[in-house]
Coordinates of C-alpha atoms and ligand atoms in Angstrom, one line a residue:
Chain A
M570 CA -16.1 -18.4 25.5
S571 CA -16.7 -14.8 25.3
N572 CA -17.6 -14.0 21.6
I573 CA -19.3 -17.2 20.4
N574 CA -20.4 -19.6 22.8
R575 CA -19.3 -23.3 23.0
R576 CA -22.5 -24.7 21.5
D577 CA -22.3 -22.4 18.5
F578 CA -18.7 -23.1 17.9
I579 CA -19.5 -26.8 17.8
K580 CA -22.7 -26.4 15.7
S581 CA -20.7 -24.4 13.0
A582 CA -17.7 -26.5 13.2
G583 CA -20.0 -29.4 12.3
I584 CA -21.7 -27.4 9.2
L585 CA -18.2 -26.7 8.1
M586 CA -17.1 -30.5 8.3
A587 CA -20.4 -31.5 6.4
G588 CA -18.9 -29.4 3.2
T589 CA -15.6 -30.9 3.3
A590 CA -14.8 -33.4 0.5
L591 CA -12.4 -35.7 2.4
P592 CA -13.3 -37.4 5.6
L593 CA -10.2 -37.0 7.6
S594 CA -10.4 -40.3 9.1
T595 CA -8.9 -41.5 5.8
I596 CA -5.5 -40.3 7.1
E597 CA -3.6 -43.5 8.1
M598 CA 0.0 -43.5 8.5
V599 CA 1.9 -46.8 7.9
F600 CA 4.8 -47.1 9.9
A601 CA 7.7 -49.7 9.8
D602 CA 8.8 -48.9 13.5
S603 CA 5.8 -47.5 15.1
Q604 CA 8.0 -46.4 18.1
Q605 CA 9.9 -44.0 16.3
N606 CA 7.4 -42.7 13.8
F607 CA 4.7 -40.3 14.7
T608 CA 2.6 -37.5 13.2
F609 CA 1.7 -33.8 14.5
A610 CA -0.5 -31.3 13.0
Y611 CA 0.6 -27.9 11.8
I612 CA -1.9 -24.9 12.1
S613 CA -0.6 -21.5 11.1
D614 CA -1.3 -17.8 10.1
S615 CA -4.9 -17.3 11.2
H616 CA -4.8 -13.5 11.5
I617 CA -7.7 -13.1 13.8
Q618 CA -8.8 -9.6 13.3
H619 CA -10.7 -7.5 15.7
I620 CA -13.2 -5.1 14.0
K621 CA -15.0 -3.6 17.1
G622 CA -16.9 -4.9 20.3
K623 CA -17.4 -8.6 19.7
Q624 CA -16.9 -8.5 16.0
F625 CA -14.1 -10.2 14.3
V626 CA -13.5 -10.8 10.6
R627 CA -15.6 -13.7 9.9
N628 CA -13.5 -15.0 7.0
W629 CA -10.4 -15.7 9.2
D630 CA -12.3 -17.0 11.9
R631 CA -13.8 -19.6 9.6
G632 CA -10.4 -20.6 8.4
L633 CA -9.0 -21.4 11.8
M634 CA -12.4 -23.1 13.0
R635 CA -12.1 -25.5 10.1
A636 CA -8.5 -26.3 10.7
V637 CA -9.3 -27.1 14.4
A638 CA -12.4 -29.1 13.4
E639 CA -10.5 -31.2 10.9
T640 CA -7.5 -31.6 13.1
N641 CA -9.7 -33.2 15.7
L642 CA -10.8 -35.8 13.3
M643 CA -7.2 -37.2 12.5
D644 CA -7.0 -41.0 12.9
P645 CA -4.6 -41.9 14.4
K646 CA -4.5 -38.9 16.5
P647 CA -1.4 -36.5 16.0
D648 CA 0.9 -36.5 19.0
F649 CA 0.9 -32.8 19.3
V650 CA -0.1 -29.6 17.4
I651 CA 2.2 -26.8 16.3
Y652 CA 0.7 -23.4 15.9
G653 CA 3.1 -21.6 13.5
G654 CA 2.5 -17.8 14.3
D655 CA 0.4 -14.8 13.4
L656 CA -2.4 -15.9 15.3
A657 CA -3.3 -12.3 15.5
Q658 CA -3.5 -9.5 13.1
L659 CA -2.4 -6.5 15.2
A660 CA -1.3 -8.5 18.3
K661 CA -4.3 -7.1 20.3
K662 CA -5.1 -8.8 23.4
S663 CA -8.7 -9.3 22.1
E664 CA -7.3 -10.9 19.0
I665 CA -4.9 -13.2 21.0
D666 CA -7.7 -14.2 23.4
H667 CA -10.2 -14.8 20.6
G668 CA -7.6 -17.0 18.6
L669 CA -6.8 -19.0 21.8
E670 CA -10.5 -19.6 22.3
L671 CA -10.9 -20.9 18.8
L672 CA -7.9 -23.2 19.3
S673 CA -9.1 -24.3 22.7
G674 CA -11.3 -26.7 20.6
L675 CA -8.2 -28.8 20.0
R676 CA -7.9 -32.0 21.8
H677 CA -4.1 -32.0 21.7
K678 CA -1.1 -30.5 23.5
T679 CA -0.4 -27.4 21.3
Y680 CA 3.1 -25.6 20.9
Y681 CA 3.3 -22.1 19.8
V682 CA 5.6 -20.0 17.5
M683 CA 5.8 -16.2 17.6
G684 CA 4.8 -14.4 14.6
E685 CA 5.2 -10.7 13.7
H686 CA 1.6 -10.0 14.0
D687 CA 1.6 -11.4 17.4
Y688 CA 4.6 -9.4 18.5
Y689 CA 5.1 -5.8 17.4
L690 CA 2.4 -4.2 19.5
D691 CA 3.9 -4.9 22.9
L692 CA 6.9 -7.0 22.0
G693 CA 5.3 -10.3 22.9
E694 CA 4.5 -9.5 26.4
Y695 CA 0.8 -10.5 26.2
W696 CA 1.4 -13.5 24.0
E697 CA 4.1 -14.7 26.4
S698 CA 1.7 -14.1 29.5
Q699 CA -0.7 -16.6 27.9
L700 CA 1.7 -19.0 26.2
G701 CA 5.1 -19.0 27.9
P702 CA 8.6 -18.6 26.3
Q703 CA 9.3 -17.1 22.9
Y704 CA 11.8 -19.9 22.2
Y705 CA 12.5 -23.2 23.7
S706 CA 13.2 -26.9 22.8
F707 CA 11.7 -30.2 23.4
D708 CA 12.4 -33.8 22.7
H709 CA 9.8 -36.1 21.3
K710 CA 10.4 -40.1 20.2
G711 CA 14.0 -39.6 19.6
V712 CA 13.7 -36.1 17.6
H713 CA 14.9 -32.9 18.9
F714 CA 12.7 -30.0 18.4
V715 CA 13.5 -26.4 18.6
V716 CA 11.1 -23.4 18.4
L717 CA 12.6 -20.0 17.5
N718 CA 11.4 -16.5 17.7
S719 CA 12.7 -15.6 14.2
I720 CA 10.7 -12.3 13.8
L721 CA 12.9 -10.1 15.8
T722 CA 14.7 -7.2 14.0
Y723 CA 17.2 -4.4 14.5
D724 CA 16.9 -2.8 18.0
D725 CA 17.2 0.8 16.3
W726 CA 13.9 -0.1 14.2
T727 CA 12.1 -1.8 17.2
Y728 CA 13.0 0.9 19.9
N729 CA 13.8 4.4 18.5
R730 CA 11.5 5.0 15.6
W731 CA 7.9 4.8 16.9
S732 CA 5.5 7.0 19.0
S733 CA 3.5 4.0 20.0
G734 CA 3.3 0.2 19.9
E735 CA 0.3 0.5 17.6
E736 CA 2.4 2.4 15.1
R737 CA 5.1 -0.1 15.1
M738 CA 2.7 -2.9 14.6
N739 CA 0.8 -1.3 11.9
V740 CA 4.0 -0.8 9.9
M741 CA 5.2 -4.2 10.7
A742 CA 1.7 -5.7 9.6
G743 CA 2.2 -4.2 5.9
L744 CA 3.8 -7.0 4.3
D745 CA 4.8 -4.7 1.4
N746 CA 5.4 -1.5 3.7
P747 CA 8.7 -0.1 2.7
N748 CA 9.2 1.2 6.3
G749 CA 9.1 -2.4 7.7
S750 CA 12.4 -4.1 8.8
P751 CA 14.0 -7.6 8.0
F752 CA 13.5 -10.5 10.4
M753 CA 16.1 -12.0 12.3
V754 CA 16.8 -14.6 15.1
G755 CA 19.3 -12.3 16.7
E756 CA 22.7 -13.0 18.6
K757 CA 21.0 -13.9 22.0
Q758 CA 19.0 -16.6 20.7
R759 CA 21.8 -17.8 18.4
T760 CA 24.0 -18.1 21.6
W761 CA 21.1 -20.0 23.2
L762 CA 20.5 -22.2 20.2
K763 CA 24.3 -23.2 20.1
A764 CA 24.3 -24.2 23.7
D765 CA 21.0 -26.1 23.3
L766 CA 22.4 -27.9 20.3
A767 CA 25.7 -28.7 21.8
K768 CA 23.8 -31.3 24.0
V769 CA 22.4 -33.1 21.0
D770 CA 24.0 -36.1 19.3
K771 CA 24.8 -35.3 15.6
D772 CA 22.7 -38.3 14.5
T773 CA 19.7 -37.2 16.2
P774 CA 17.2 -35.8 13.9
V775 CA 16.6 -31.9 14.5
V776 CA 13.4 -30.2 13.7
V777 CA 13.1 -26.4 13.8
F778 CA 10.1 -24.2 13.8
S779 CA 10.3 -20.5 12.9
H780 CA 7.9 -18.2 11.7
S781 CA 10.3 -16.8 8.9
P782 CA 12.0 -18.9 6.4
L783 CA 15.5 -18.9 7.9
Q784 CA 16.5 -18.5 4.4
K785 CA 16.7 -15.5 2.2
L786 CA 14.0 -15.7 -0.5
F787 CA 12.4 -12.4 -1.1
K788 CA 13.2 -9.3 0.8
N789 CA 10.4 -7.1 -0.2
W790 CA 7.9 -9.2 1.6
N791 CA 10.1 -10.3 4.5
F792 CA 10.5 -13.9 3.2
W793 CA 13.6 -13.6 4.6
T794 CA 15.8 -14.0 7.6
E795 CA 18.8 -11.5 8.1
D796 CA 20.8 -13.9 9.9
A797 CA 19.8 -17.0 8.1
E798 CA 23.3 -18.1 7.2
Q799 CA 24.5 -17.9 10.8
V800 CA 21.5 -20.1 12.1
Q801 CA 21.9 -22.5 9.1
A802 CA 25.7 -22.8 10.1
L803 CA 24.5 -24.2 13.5
L804 CA 22.3 -26.7 12.0
Q805 CA 24.3 -27.9 9.3
P806 CA 26.5 -30.4 11.4
F807 CA 23.4 -32.6 12.1
K808 CA 22.7 -35.5 9.5
K809 CA 19.1 -34.9 9.2
V810 CA 17.6 -31.2 9.9
T811 CA 14.1 -30.0 8.8
V812 CA 13.1 -26.2 9.2
F813 CA 9.3 -25.7 9.1
Y814 CA 8.1 -22.2 8.7
G815 CA 4.9 -20.0 8.4
H816 CA 4.4 -16.5 7.6
V817 CA 4.6 -17.0 3.6
H818 CA 1.0 -18.2 3.3
Q819 CA 2.0 -20.6 0.3
I820 CA 3.9 -23.8 -0.3
Q821 CA 7.6 -23.6 -0.5
Y822 CA 10.4 -26.1 -0.2
N823 CA 14.2 -26.3 -0.4
Q824 CA 17.2 -28.3 0.5
I825 CA 20.4 -26.4 1.5
G826 CA 23.1 -28.9 2.5
N827 CA 21.6 -31.1 5.3
I828 CA 18.6 -28.7 5.8
S829 CA 15.3 -29.3 4.3
F830 CA 12.9 -26.3 4.3
Q831 CA 9.3 -26.6 4.3
S832 CA 6.6 -23.9 4.6
V833 CA 3.1 -24.2 5.7
M834 CA -0.2 -22.9 4.5
A835 CA -2.2 -20.1 6.3
T836 CA -5.8 -20.6 7.5
A837 CA -6.6 -17.1 6.8
W838 CA -5.5 -16.2 3.2
P839 CA -3.1 -17.1 0.4
W840 CA -0.2 -14.9 -0.7
P841 CA 0.9 -14.3 -4.2
Y842 CA 4.5 -15.8 -5.1
P843 CA 7.2 -13.0 -5.2
K844 CA 7.7 -13.8 -9.2
T845 CA 4.1 -12.2 -9.6
Y846 CA 5.7 -8.9 -8.5
A847 CA 7.3 -7.4 -11.7
Q848 CA 9.4 -4.8 -10.0
A849 CA 11.9 -6.6 -7.7
P850 CA 14.1 -9.7 -7.9
N851 CA 13.6 -12.7 -5.7
Y852 CA 15.7 -15.9 -4.9
M853 CA 13.1 -18.4 -4.6
P854 CA 13.9 -21.9 -4.7
K855 CA 13.6 -23.7 -8.1
L856 CA 12.6 -27.0 -6.3
T857 CA 9.3 -25.9 -5.3
V858 CA 6.2 -26.8 -7.3
D859 CA 4.0 -23.8 -6.6
M860 CA 0.5 -24.4 -5.0
N861 CA -2.5 -23.8 -7.2
R862 CA -3.6 -20.5 -8.0
A863 CA -6.3 -19.2 -5.8
D864 CA -10.0 -18.7 -7.2
P865 CA -11.2 -15.5 -5.4
F866 CA -14.7 -16.6 -5.7
F867 CA -14.2 -19.3 -3.0
E868 CA -13.0 -17.6 0.2
R869 CA -11.3 -20.7 1.7
D870 CA -9.4 -21.5 -1.7
A871 CA -5.6 -21.8 -1.3
T872 CA -5.8 -21.8 2.5
G873 CA -5.5 -24.8 4.7
W874 CA -3.5 -26.7 7.4
Q875 CA -1.2 -29.7 7.3
F876 CA -0.1 -32.7 9.1
V877 CA 3.5 -34.0 9.2
D878 CA 4.8 -37.5 9.7
I879 CA 8.2 -38.1 10.6
H880 CA 9.6 -41.5 9.7
N881 CA 13.0 -42.3 10.6
G882 CA 13.7 -38.7 11.0
N883 CA 12.5 -37.7 7.7
A884 CA 9.5 -35.5 7.2
A885 CA 6.6 -35.8 4.9
M886 CA 4.4 -32.7 4.8
H887 CA 0.7 -33.3 4.0
Y888 CA -1.3 -30.2 2.9
S889 CA -4.9 -30.3 3.7
L890 CA -6.2 -27.6 1.3
A891 CA -9.9 -26.4 1.3
N892 CA -11.4 -26.7 -2.3
N893 CA -8.2 -28.4 -3.6
S894 CA -7.0 -32.1 -3.5
R895 CA -4.5 -32.8 -0.7
R896 CA -0.8 -32.4 -1.5
T897 CA 2.4 -34.4 -0.1
V898 CA 5.8 -33.1 -0.1
A899 CA 8.1 -35.7 1.5
F900 CA 11.9 -36.0 1.8
N901 CA 13.1 -38.3 -1.0
T902 CA 16.0 -40.4 0.5
Q903 CA 17.2 -41.2 -3.1
T904 CA 17.6 -37.5 -4.2
G905 CA 18.2 -36.0 -0.6
R906 CA 15.8 -33.2 -0.8
P907 CA 12.0 -32.8 -0.5
E908 CA 9.7 -33.5 -3.4
D909 CA 6.1 -33.4 -4.3
M910 CA 4.8 -36.8 -4.3
K911 CA 2.6 -36.2 -7.4
Y912 CA 3.4 -32.9 -9.1
Q913 CA 7.2 -32.8 -8.8
D914 CA 7.7 -33.6 -12.6
H915 CA 4.2 -33.1 -13.8
R916 CA 2.9 -29.7 -13.1
I917 CA -0.6 -28.7 -14.0
P918 CA -1.8 -25.4 -15.3
P919 CA -3.1 -23.7 -12.1
Q920 CA 0.4 -24.2 -10.5
T921 CA 1.9 -21.5 -13.0
H922 CA 1.9 -18.2 -11.4
Y923 CA 2.8 -14.7 -13.2
Chain M
M1005 CA -18.2 14.1 -30.0
Y1006 CA -21.9 14.8 -29.2
I1007 CA -22.7 18.4 -28.2
K1008 CA -25.9 19.4 -26.7
P1009 CA -27.2 22.2 -28.6
G1010 CA -27.5 24.6 -25.6
H1011 CA -23.8 24.2 -24.9
F1012 CA -22.8 25.0 -28.3
S1013 CA -22.1 28.6 -27.9
I1014 CA -20.7 28.2 -24.5
L1015 CA -17.9 25.9 -26.0
W1016 CA -17.1 28.6 -28.5
L1017 CA -17.0 31.3 -26.1
A1018 CA -14.5 29.1 -24.1
L1019 CA -12.4 28.2 -27.1
G1020 CA -12.3 31.9 -28.1
S1021 CA -10.9 32.9 -24.8
L1022 CA -8.4 30.2 -24.9
I1023 CA -7.3 31.4 -28.2
L1024 CA -7.0 35.0 -26.8
V1025 CA -5.2 34.0 -23.6
S1026 CA -2.5 31.8 -25.0
S1027 CA -2.3 32.3 -28.8
S1028 CA 1.2 30.3 -28.7
A1029 CA -0.2 27.1 -27.1
F1030 CA -1.1 24.8 -30.2
A1031 CA -2.4 21.3 -29.2
D1032 CA 0.4 19.6 -30.9
E1033 CA 3.1 21.3 -29.1
F1034 CA 3.9 20.6 -25.5
T1035 CA 7.2 21.2 -23.6
K1036 CA 9.2 19.1 -21.2
A1037 CA 7.5 21.0 -18.6
D1038 CA 4.1 19.8 -19.8
L1039 CA 5.4 16.3 -19.8
E1040 CA 6.6 16.4 -16.2
R1041 CA 3.3 17.9 -15.0
W1042 CA 1.4 15.3 -16.8
Q1043 CA 3.5 12.7 -15.1
Q1044 CA 3.2 14.2 -11.8
E1045 CA -0.6 14.3 -12.2
Y1046 CA -0.5 10.5 -12.9
L1047 CA 1.7 9.6 -10.0
T1048 CA -0.3 11.8 -7.6
V1049 CA -3.3 9.5 -8.5
V1050 CA -1.1 6.4 -8.3
K1051 CA -0.2 7.5 -4.6
Q1052 CA -4.0 8.1 -3.8
G1053 CA -4.6 4.6 -5.3
R1054 CA -2.0 3.0 -2.8
E1055 CA -3.9 5.0 0.0
V1056 CA -7.1 3.5 -0.9
F1057 CA -5.5 -0.1 -1.4
T1058 CA -4.4 0.1 2.1
D1059 CA -7.4 2.0 3.7
P1060 CA -9.2 0.0 6.3
N1061 CA -12.4 2.1 5.7
L1062 CA -12.6 1.2 2.2
G1063 CA -14.8 -1.9 3.0
N1064 CA -16.7 -2.6 6.3
N1065 CA -14.5 -5.2 8.2
G1066 CA -11.2 -3.3 8.5
V1067 CA -9.6 -5.8 5.8
V1068 CA -7.4 -3.9 3.2
C1069 CA -6.6 -4.9 -0.2
A1070 CA -2.8 -5.1 0.4
Q1071 CA -3.5 -7.7 3.0
C1072 CA -3.8 -10.3 0.1
H1073 CA -2.3 -8.6 -2.7
P1074 CA 1.2 -7.1 -1.5
N1075 CA 2.3 -4.5 -4.1
G1076 CA -0.8 -5.1 -5.8
A1077 CA 0.5 -8.6 -6.9
N1078 CA -1.9 -11.3 -8.3
I1079 CA -4.2 -8.8 -10.0
H1080 CA -3.2 -9.0 -13.3
P1081 CA -4.6 -5.7 -14.8
E1082 CA -2.8 -6.6 -18.1
T1083 CA -5.0 -9.7 -18.7
Y1084 CA -8.4 -7.5 -18.7
P1085 CA -10.9 -7.6 -20.0
K1086 CA -11.3 -11.4 -19.7
F1087 CA -13.6 -14.0 -19.2
Q1088 CA -14.7 -14.6 -15.6
Q1089 CA -16.3 -18.0 -15.1
Q1090 CA -18.1 -16.9 -11.9
L1091 CA -19.5 -13.8 -13.6
G1092 CA -20.5 -15.7 -16.6
K1093 CA -19.1 -12.9 -18.9
V1094 CA -16.1 -10.9 -20.1
A1095 CA -15.5 -8.4 -17.4
P1096 CA -13.3 -5.2 -17.2
L1097 CA -10.8 -4.8 -14.3
W1098 CA -13.1 -2.6 -12.0
E1099 CA -15.7 -5.2 -11.8
M1100 CA -13.4 -7.7 -10.5
I1101 CA -12.0 -4.9 -8.1
N1102 CA -15.6 -4.6 -6.8
W1103 CA -16.0 -8.3 -6.4
C1104 CA -13.2 -8.0 -4.0
I1105 CA -14.5 -5.1 -2.2
R1106 CA -17.9 -6.6 -1.7
N1107 CA -16.5 -10.0 -0.5
P1108 CA -13.1 -10.0 1.4
L1109 CA -13.8 -6.4 2.5
E1110 CA -17.6 -6.8 3.0
G1111 CA -18.0 -3.4 1.6
K1112 CA -20.2 -1.6 -1.0
A1113 CA -19.3 -1.6 -4.7
L1114 CA -17.8 1.5 -6.3
S1115 CA -19.3 3.2 -9.5
A1116 CA -16.9 2.7 -12.4
D1117 CA -16.0 6.5 -12.3
D1118 CA -15.6 6.9 -8.7
P1119 CA -12.2 8.8 -8.1
R1120 CA -11.3 5.9 -5.8
M1121 CA -11.9 3.4 -8.3
I1122 CA -9.8 5.3 -10.9
A1123 CA -7.1 5.7 -8.3
L1124 CA -7.0 1.9 -7.5
Q1125 CA -6.7 1.1 -11.0
A1126 CA -3.8 3.5 -11.5
Y1127 CA -1.9 2.0 -8.5
I1128 CA -2.6 -1.5 -9.5
T1129 CA -1.6 -1.0 -13.1
H1130 CA 1.7 1.2 -12.0
E1131 CA 2.8 -1.9 -9.9
R1132 CA 2.5 -3.9 -13.1
R1133 CA 4.1 -1.5 -15.3
G1134 CA 6.5 -3.2 -18.0
V1135 CA 4.5 -6.3 -18.1
K1136 CA 3.2 -7.1 -21.7
L1137 CA -0.6 -6.6 -22.4
A1138 CA -2.2 -10.1 -22.3
P1139 CA -6.0 -9.5 -22.6
G1140 CA -8.2 -12.5 -21.9
K1141 CA -5.2 -14.5 -20.4
H1142 CA -6.1 -16.6 -17.4
Ligands
FE2_2180 FE1 1.0 -14.6 8.4
FE2_2181 FE1 4.0 -13.4 9.4

């Protein structure tokens, strides 16, 4: 480890754990058919940010270290870990290296998703050299998993407007920067996806990981995927589809036809809900019970990581939230949509955002 | 208004010269051009505020306000002044701004009349225009 040595890392992870209210070993999944049911952990949006020399923003480092330490305490162990993108803040080698070093503490096979903060400096070149292809699929215990790079955009924006990769990265890194550009999966990947899915039986549960929502929710902050409808059309023929995404740094869930959508929290910082911006319309799902409002006096508040259990192809997302009680949003087979297990019809005051 | 004795005559001198120079400009008469200029002055400061809001050198760790508050969202200027539990008192907006400068930005607090503090408040409030005043609200 170049920036913090291994002993320091384990020591600080231990201190972090001492401060956690819930022992993670209380997570126990009860499965009817243990063959087909499993859990995986999901860590996302750490935004490791280089200051200078060996200095990184302490707050963001802490968020990722805590998620890694807690994931390692899961019992039973998760089958694998998904890292949901935006490991870095400005896609610098130093940031990706430092982030991967913190993640190297994980004792599990980890799959990576590309975020825009990992990409727009060198169009994913360094990320790919460390982590492999930007989109791929795999099968696990009867479920077909697909990982997409959904943060591409128009070629004209990517290739023709900027004097350097740094300039391009800086613009895309500003969530509310009006000179940004909408995310998309793009034709090349959609063609690949179509071919990939052609080999899969329509009864096989399909789980897709993307960084952006694969829905159109709020264009101003790129809670948006420009070709969402085309991607959804490829997924709709399957009976059970779940799309998991990062990027939004908040709890969101939705159901469109056969597709369930669920977002994950960031380990770095929470984002406001689009309705809190008074100057632009949004298309956020009514179904979502919002996360609790963040208390800025606790730097880890409204950040977290999550674990997912898949039973009979349906997903339940368990949000492990610093300074907040855990939340579970699970697919309800009666209503055919994801619902919060506790708050769906009983919202509490901190869940009101304005 | 409190005028220091020594400044009294200077003030009268200044007023006198104003009356001489523009005898037609009464305080209660302003033109469309005046209105436009004042709006322009305001918007210039709003723009400066946006620059401070996205300035990696405002704090000490390169973190910017806009990273957590896109378009100034979740700052709720219309709710100030209000009680802040952790400060143990009713606080104005600028004190909470300083809280975020000192903590997530690991920076040094600005004084209340620092032009950057005024610009920040102009930008934050501008992004919230149209929202009803709700002092004290949480
Ligand atoms: Fe992110
Ligand atoms: Fe992102």
